[in-house]
PDB file of C-alpha atoms in Angstrom:
ATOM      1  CA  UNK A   6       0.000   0.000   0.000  1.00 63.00           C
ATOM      2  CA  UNK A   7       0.872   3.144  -0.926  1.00 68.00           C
ATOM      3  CA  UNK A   8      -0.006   6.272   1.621  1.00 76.00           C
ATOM      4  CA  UNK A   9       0.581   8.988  -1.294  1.00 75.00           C
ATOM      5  CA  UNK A  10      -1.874   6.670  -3.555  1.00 73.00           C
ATOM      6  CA  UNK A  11      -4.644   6.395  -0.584  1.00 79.00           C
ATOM      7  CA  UNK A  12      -5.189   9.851  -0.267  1.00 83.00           C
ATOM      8  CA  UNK A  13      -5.183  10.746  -3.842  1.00 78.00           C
ATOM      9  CA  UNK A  14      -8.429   8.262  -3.939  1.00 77.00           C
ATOM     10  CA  UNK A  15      -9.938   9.557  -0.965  1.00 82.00           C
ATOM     11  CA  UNK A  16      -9.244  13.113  -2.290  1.00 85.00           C
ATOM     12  CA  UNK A  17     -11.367  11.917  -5.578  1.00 80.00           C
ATOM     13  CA  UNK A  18     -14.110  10.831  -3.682  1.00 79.00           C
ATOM     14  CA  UNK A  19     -14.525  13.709  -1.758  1.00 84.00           C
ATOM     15  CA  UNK A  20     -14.507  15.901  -4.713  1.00 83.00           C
ATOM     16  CA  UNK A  21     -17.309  13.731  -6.588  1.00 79.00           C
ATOM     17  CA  UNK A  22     -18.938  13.886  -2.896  1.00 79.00           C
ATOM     18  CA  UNK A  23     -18.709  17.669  -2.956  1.00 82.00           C
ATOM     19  CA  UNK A  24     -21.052  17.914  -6.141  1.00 80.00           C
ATOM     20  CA  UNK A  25     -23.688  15.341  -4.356  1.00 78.00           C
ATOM     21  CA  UNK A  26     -25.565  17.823  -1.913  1.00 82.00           C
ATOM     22  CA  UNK A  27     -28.117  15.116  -1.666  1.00 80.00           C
ATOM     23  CA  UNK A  28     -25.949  12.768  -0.399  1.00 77.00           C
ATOM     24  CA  UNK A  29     -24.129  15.218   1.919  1.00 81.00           C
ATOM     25  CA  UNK A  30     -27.439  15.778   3.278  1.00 81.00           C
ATOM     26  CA  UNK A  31     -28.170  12.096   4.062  1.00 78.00           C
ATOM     27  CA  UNK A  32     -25.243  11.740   5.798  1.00 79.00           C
ATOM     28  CA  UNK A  33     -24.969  14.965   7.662  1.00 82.00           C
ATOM     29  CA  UNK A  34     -28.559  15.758   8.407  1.00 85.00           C
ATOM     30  CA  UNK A  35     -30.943  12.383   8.352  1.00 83.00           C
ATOM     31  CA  UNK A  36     -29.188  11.192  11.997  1.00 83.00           C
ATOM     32  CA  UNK A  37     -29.440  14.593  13.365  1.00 87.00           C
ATOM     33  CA  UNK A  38     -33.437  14.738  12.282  1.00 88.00           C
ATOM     34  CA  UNK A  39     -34.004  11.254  13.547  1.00 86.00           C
ATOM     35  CA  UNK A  40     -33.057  11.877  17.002  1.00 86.00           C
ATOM     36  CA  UNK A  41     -34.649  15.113  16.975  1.00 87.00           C
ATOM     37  CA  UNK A  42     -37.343  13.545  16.021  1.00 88.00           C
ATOM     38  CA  UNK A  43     -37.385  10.813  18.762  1.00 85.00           C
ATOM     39  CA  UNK A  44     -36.618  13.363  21.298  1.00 86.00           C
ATOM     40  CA  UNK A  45     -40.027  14.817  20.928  1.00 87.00           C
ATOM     41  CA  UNK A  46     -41.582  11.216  20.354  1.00 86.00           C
ATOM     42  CA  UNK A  47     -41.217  10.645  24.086  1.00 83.00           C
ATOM     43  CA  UNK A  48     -41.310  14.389  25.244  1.00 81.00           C
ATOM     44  CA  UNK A  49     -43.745  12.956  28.059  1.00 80.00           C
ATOM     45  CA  UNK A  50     -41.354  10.463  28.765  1.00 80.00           C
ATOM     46  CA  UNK A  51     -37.574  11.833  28.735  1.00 76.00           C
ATOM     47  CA  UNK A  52     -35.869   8.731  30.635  1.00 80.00           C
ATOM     48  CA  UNK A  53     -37.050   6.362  27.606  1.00 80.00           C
ATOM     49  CA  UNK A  54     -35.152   9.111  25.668  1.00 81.00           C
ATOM     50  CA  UNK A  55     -32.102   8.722  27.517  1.00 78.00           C
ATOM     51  CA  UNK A  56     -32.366   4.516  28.300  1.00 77.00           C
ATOM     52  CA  UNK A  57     -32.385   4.274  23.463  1.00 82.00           C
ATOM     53  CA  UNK A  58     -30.940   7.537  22.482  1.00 79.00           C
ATOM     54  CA  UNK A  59     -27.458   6.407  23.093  1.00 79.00           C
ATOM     55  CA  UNK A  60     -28.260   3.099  21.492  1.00 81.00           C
ATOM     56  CA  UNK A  61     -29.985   5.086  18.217  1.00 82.00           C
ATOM     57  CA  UNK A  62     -26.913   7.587  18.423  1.00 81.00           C
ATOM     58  CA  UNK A  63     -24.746   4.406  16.747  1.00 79.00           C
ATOM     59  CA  UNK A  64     -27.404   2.908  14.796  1.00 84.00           C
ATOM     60  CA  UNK A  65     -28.432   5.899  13.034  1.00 82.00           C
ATOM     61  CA  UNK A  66     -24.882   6.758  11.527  1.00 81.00           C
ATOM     62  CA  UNK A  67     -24.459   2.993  10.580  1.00 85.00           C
ATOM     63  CA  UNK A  68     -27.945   2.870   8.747  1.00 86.00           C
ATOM     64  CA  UNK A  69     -26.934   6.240   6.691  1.00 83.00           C
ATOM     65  CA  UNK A  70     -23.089   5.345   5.980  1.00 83.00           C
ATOM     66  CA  UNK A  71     -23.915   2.405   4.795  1.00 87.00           C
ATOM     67  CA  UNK A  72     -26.986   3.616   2.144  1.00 84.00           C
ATOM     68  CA  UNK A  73     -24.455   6.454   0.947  1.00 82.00           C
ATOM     69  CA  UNK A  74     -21.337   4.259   0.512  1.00 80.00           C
ATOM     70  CA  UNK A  75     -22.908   0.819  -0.941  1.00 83.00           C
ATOM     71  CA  UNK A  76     -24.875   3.189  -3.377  1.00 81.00           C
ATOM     72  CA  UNK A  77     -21.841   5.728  -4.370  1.00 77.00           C
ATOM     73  CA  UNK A  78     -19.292   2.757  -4.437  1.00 77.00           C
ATOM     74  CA  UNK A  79     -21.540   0.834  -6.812  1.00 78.00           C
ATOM     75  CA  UNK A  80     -21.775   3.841  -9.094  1.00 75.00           C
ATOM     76  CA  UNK A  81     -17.954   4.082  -9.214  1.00 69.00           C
ATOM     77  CA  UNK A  82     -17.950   0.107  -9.956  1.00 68.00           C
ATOM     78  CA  UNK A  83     -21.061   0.315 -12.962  1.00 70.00           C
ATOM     79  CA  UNK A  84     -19.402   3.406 -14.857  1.00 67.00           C
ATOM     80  CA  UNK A  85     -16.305   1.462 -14.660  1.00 64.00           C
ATOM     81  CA  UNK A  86     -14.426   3.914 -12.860  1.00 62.00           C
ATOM     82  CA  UNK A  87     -13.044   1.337 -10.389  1.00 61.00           C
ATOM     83  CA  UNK A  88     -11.738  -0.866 -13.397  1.00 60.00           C
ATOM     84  CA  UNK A  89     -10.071   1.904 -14.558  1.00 63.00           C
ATOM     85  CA  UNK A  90      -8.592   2.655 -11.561  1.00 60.00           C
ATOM     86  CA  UNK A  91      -7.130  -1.106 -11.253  1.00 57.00           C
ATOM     87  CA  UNK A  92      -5.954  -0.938 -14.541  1.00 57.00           C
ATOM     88  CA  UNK A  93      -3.595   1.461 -13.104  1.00 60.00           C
ATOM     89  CA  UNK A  94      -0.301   0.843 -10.972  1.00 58.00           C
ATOM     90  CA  UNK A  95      -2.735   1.330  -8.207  1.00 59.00           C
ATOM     91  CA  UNK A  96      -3.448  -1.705  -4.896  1.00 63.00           C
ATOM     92  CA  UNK A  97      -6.625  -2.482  -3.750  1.00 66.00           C
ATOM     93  CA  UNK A  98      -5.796  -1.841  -0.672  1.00 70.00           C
ATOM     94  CA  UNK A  99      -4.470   1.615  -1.727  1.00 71.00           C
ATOM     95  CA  UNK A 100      -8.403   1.809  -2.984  1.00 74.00           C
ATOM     96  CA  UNK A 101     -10.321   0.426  -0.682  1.00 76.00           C
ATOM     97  CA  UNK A 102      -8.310   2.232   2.281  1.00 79.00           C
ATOM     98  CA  UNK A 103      -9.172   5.547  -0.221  1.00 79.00           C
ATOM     99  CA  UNK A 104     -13.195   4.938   0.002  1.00 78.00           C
ATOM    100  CA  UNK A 105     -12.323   4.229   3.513  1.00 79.00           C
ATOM    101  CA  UNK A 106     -10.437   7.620   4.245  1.00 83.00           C
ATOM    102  CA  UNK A 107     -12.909   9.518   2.323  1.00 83.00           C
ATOM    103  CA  UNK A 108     -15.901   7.960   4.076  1.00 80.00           C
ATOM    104  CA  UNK A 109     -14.707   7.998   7.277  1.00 80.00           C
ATOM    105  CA  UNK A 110     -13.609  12.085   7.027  1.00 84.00           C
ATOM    106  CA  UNK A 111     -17.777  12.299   6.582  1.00 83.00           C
ATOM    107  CA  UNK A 112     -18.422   9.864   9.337  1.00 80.00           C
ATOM    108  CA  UNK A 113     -16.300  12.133  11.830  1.00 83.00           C
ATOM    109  CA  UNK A 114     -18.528  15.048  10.820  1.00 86.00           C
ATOM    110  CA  UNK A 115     -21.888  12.964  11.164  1.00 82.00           C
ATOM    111  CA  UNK A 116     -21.230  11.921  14.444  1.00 81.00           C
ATOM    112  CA  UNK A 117     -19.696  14.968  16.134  1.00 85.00           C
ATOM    113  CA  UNK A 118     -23.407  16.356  14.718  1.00 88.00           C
ATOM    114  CA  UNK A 119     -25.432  13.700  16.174  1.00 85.00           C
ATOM    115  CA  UNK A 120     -23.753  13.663  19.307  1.00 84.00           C
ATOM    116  CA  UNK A 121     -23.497  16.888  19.603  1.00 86.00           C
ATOM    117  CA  UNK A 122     -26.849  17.945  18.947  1.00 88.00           C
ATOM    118  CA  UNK A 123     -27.821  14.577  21.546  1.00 85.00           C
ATOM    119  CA  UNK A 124     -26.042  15.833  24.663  1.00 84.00           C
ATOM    120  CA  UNK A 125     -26.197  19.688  23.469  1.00 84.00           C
ATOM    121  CA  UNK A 126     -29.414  20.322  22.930  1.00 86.00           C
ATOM    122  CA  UNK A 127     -31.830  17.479  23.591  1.00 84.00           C
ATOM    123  CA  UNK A 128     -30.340  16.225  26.988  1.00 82.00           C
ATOM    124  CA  UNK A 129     -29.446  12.761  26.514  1.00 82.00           C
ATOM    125  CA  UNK A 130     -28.126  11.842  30.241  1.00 81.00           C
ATOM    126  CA  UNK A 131     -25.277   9.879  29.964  1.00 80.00           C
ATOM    127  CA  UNK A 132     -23.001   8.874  33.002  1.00 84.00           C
ATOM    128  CA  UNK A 133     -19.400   8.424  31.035  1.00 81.00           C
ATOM    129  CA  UNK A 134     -17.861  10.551  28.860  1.00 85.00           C
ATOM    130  CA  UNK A 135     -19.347  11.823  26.171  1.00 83.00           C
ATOM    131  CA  UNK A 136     -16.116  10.863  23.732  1.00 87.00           C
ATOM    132  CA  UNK A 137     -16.619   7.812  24.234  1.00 87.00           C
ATOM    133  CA  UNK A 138     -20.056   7.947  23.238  1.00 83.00           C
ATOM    134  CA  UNK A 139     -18.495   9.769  19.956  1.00 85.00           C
ATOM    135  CA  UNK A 140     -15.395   6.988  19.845  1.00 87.00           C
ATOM    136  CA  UNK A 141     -18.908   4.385  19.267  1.00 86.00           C
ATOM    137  CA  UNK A 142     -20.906   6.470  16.874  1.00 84.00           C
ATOM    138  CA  UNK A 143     -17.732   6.613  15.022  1.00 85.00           C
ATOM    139  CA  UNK A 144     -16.948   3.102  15.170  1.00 87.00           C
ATOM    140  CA  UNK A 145     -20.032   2.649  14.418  1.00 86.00           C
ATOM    141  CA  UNK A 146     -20.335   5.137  11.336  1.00 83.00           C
ATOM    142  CA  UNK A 147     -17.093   3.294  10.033  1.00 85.00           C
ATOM    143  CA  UNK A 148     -18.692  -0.488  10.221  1.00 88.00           C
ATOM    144  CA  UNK A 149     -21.967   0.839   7.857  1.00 86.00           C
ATOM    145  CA  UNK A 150     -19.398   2.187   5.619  1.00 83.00           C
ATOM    146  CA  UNK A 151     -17.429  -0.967   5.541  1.00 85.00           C
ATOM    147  CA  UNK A 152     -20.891  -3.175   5.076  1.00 87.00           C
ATOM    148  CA  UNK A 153     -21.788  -0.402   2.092  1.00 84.00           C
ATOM    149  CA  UNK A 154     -18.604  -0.795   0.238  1.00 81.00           C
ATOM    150  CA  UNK A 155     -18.722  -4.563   0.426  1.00 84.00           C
ATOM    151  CA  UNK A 156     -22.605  -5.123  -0.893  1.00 84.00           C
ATOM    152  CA  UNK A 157     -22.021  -3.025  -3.639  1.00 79.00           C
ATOM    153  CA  UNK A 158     -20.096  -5.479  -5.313  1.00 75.00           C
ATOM    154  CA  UNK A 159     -22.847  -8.143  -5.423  1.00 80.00           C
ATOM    155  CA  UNK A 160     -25.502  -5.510  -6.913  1.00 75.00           C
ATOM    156  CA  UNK A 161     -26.046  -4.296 -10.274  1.00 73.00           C
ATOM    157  CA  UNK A 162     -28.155  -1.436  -9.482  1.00 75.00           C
ATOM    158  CA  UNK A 163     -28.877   1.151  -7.071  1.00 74.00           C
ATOM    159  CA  UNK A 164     -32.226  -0.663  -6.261  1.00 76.00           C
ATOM    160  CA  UNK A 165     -30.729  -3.495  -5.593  1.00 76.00           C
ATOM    161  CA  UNK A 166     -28.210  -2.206  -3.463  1.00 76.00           C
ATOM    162  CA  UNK A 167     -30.718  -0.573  -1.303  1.00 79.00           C
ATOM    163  CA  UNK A 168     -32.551  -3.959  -1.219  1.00 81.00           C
ATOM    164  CA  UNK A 169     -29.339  -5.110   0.614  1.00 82.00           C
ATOM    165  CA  UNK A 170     -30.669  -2.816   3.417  1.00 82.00           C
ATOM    166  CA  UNK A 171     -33.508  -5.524   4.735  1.00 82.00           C
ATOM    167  CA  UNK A 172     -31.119  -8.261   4.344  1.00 84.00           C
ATOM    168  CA  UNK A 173     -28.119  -6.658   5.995  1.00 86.00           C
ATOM    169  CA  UNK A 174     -29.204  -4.035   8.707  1.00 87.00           C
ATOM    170  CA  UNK A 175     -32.530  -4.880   9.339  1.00 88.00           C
ATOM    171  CA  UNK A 176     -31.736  -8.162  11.382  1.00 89.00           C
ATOM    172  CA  UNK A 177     -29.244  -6.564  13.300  1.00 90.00           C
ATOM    173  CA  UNK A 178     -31.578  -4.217  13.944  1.00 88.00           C
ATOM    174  CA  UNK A 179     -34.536  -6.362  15.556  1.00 89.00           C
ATOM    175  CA  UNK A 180     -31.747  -8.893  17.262  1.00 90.00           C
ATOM    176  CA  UNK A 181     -29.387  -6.345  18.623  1.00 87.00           C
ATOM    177  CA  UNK A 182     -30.775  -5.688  21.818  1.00 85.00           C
ATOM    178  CA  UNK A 183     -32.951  -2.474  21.604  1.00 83.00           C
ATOM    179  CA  UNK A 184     -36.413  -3.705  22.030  1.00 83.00           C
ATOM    180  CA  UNK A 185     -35.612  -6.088  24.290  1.00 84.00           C
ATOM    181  CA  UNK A 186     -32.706  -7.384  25.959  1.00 84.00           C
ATOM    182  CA  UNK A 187     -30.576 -10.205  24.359  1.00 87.00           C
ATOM    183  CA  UNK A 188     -30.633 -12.507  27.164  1.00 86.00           C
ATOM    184  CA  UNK A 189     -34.289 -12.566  27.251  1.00 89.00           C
ATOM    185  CA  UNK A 190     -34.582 -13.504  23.597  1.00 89.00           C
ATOM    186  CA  UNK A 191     -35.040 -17.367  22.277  1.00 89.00           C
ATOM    187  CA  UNK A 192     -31.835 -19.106  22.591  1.00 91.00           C
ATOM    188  CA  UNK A 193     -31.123 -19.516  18.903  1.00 93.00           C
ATOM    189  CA  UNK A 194     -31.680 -15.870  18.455  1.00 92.00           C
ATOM    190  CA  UNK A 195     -29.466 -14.792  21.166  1.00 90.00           C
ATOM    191  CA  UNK A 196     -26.507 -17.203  19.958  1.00 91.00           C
ATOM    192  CA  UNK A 197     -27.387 -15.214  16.296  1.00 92.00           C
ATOM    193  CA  UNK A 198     -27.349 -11.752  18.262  1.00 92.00           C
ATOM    194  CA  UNK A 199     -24.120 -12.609  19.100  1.00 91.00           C
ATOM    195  CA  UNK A 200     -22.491 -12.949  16.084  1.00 91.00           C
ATOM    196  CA  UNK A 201     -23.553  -9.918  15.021  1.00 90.00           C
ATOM    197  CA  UNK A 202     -21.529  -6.088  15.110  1.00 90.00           C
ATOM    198  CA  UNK A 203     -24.604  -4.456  15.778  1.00 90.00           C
ATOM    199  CA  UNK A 204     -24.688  -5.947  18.984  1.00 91.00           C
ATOM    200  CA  UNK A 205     -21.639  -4.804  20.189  1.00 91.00           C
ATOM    201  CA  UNK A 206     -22.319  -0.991  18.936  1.00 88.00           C
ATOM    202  CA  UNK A 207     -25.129  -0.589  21.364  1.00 88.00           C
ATOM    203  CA  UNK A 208     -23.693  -2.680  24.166  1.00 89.00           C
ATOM    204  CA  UNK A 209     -20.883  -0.484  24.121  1.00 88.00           C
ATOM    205  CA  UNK A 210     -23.702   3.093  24.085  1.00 87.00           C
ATOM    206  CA  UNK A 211     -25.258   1.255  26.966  1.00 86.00           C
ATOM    207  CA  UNK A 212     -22.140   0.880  28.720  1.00 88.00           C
ATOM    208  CA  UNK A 213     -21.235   4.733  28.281  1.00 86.00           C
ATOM    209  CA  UNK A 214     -25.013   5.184  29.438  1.00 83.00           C
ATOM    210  CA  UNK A 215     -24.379   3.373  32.699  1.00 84.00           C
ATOM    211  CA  UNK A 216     -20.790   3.364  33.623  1.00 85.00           C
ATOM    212  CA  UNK A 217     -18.892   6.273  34.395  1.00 83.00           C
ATOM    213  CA  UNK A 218     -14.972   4.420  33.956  1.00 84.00           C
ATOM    214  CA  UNK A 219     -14.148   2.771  30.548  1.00 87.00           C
ATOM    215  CA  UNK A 220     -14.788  -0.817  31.612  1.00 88.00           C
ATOM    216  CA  UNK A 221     -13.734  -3.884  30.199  1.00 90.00           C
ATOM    217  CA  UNK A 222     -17.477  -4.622  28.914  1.00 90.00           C
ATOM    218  CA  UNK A 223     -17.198  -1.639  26.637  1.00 91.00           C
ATOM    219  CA  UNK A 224     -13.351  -2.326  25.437  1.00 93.00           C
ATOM    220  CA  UNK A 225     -14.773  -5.357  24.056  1.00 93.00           C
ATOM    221  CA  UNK A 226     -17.500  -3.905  22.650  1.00 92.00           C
ATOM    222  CA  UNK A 227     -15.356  -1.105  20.845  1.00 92.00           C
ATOM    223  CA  UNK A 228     -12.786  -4.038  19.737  1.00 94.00           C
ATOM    224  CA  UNK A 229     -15.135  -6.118  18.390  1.00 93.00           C
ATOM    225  CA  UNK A 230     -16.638  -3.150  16.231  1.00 91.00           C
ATOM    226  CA  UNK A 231     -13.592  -1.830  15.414  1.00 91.00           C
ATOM    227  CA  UNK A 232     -12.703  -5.643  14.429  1.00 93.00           C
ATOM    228  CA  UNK A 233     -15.675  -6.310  12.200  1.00 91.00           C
ATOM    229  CA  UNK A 234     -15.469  -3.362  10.562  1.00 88.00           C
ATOM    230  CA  UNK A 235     -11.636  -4.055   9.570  1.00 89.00           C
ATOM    231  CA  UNK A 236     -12.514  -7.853   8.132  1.00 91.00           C
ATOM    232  CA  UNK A 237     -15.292  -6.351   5.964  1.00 86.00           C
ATOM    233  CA  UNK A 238     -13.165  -3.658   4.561  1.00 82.00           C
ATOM    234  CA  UNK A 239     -10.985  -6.997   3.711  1.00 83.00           C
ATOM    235  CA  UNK A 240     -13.897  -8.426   2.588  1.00 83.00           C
ATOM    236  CA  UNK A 241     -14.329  -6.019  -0.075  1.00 74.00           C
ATOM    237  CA  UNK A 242     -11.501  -5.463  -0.965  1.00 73.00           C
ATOM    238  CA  UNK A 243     -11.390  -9.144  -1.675  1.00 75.00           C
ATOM    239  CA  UNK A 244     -14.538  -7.960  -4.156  1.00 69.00           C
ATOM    240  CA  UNK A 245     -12.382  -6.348  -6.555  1.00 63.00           C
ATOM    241  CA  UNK A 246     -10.650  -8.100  -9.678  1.00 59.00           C
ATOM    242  CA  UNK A 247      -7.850  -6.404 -11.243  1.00 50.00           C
ATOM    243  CA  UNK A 248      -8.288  -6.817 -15.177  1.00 45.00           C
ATOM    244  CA  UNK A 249      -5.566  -6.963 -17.534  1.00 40.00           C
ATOM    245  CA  UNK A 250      -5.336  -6.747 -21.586  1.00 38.00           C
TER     246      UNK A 250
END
């Protein structure tokens, strides 16, 4: 891998990003609007506010980073952009660390914003500190952008990748813990809950909810987010065939 290589990619993307206001928007905005939303949801009731707000604050930023990138990365791989690119003296690691870079620049914004605007001005009460609860959302932010930039390789359209949405996030979403809690689900579906990064992210919000010392409950959680996220980004980068004349 080259580092001078990496950040010319990531400096491409975020100059095609720069003329996609729409998909600035998505990123930047939607999380902030969500919680704003659920804020006033359960005005009458602000401790249910504060007992899934932390938990939404990480699965918000995964949910959007992973719409943008599987959709932006597959437009990159249909106009044959990216086979361009590998047709060059250029890795795919050099590439996929790039769309990483790039991504993960926006995902820093988006959830400085959300958290931000959480603790700011909606009074989410949270015991620990709140960078840790930004250290989650960012993890966090950075595993949807991994997921997006690996589906996009196994969909030929923009539908389709946003079809990878109920297949991909939406399981996580009902198993990981924030209707009800994962030792109170069926066995099977707990051993599944498990397995699965989603999990993690809002076990480790919960533990920054709680617990006012990093504990070891929460490095795990971080670790294992931090983990997943890495082996995906391997994962796709695994994705990508190098053609040659």
């Amino acid at each position: 891998m080259s580092s001078a290589r990496t950040l010319a990619t990531a400096a491409r993307v975020l100059r095609q990003l720069r003329h996609d206001p729409r998909s600035i928007a998505l990123m930047l905005l939607v999380p902030c609007l969500m919680l704003f939303l659920l804020r006033y949801v359960f005005d009458g009731s602000p401790r249910t506010f504060d007992n899934i707000g932390a938990s939404l604050l990480g699965i918000f930023p995964l949910i959007t980073m992973f719409l943008v990138t599987s959709i932006a990365t597959l437009r990159e791989r249909t106009s044959g952009t990216l086979e361009r690119l590998l047709a060059m003296p250029l890795g795919k690691g050099d590439l996929i660390a790039g769309y990483a870079l790039a991504f993960g620049l926006l995902a820093i914004v988006q959830s400085a914003l959300a958290t931000g605007l959480a603790l700011g001005v909606l009074g989410l009460d949270v015991v620990g500190s709140p960078w840790l609860l930004l250290l989650v959302a960012l993890l966090d932010a950075l595993l949807g952008t991994a997921l997006g930039l690996f589906v996009s390789a196994f969909a030929a359209s923009e539908f389709q990748a946003v079809q990878f949405m109920p297949a991909v996030i939406f399981p996580q979403l009902l198993l990981c813990g924030l209707f009800i809690a994962r030792d109170q689900m069926q066995p099977v579906l707990e051993g599944i809950s498990d397995a699965l990064p989603m999990s993690y992210a809002v076990d480790g919000m919960n533990e920054v909810l709680r617990q006012p010392d990093i504990t070891g409950d929460f490095l795990r959680d971080a670790l294992v987010v931090a983990g997943c996220a890495l082996l995906v980004l391997a994962l796709g980068a695994a994705t990508l065939r190098r053609r040659t004349a």
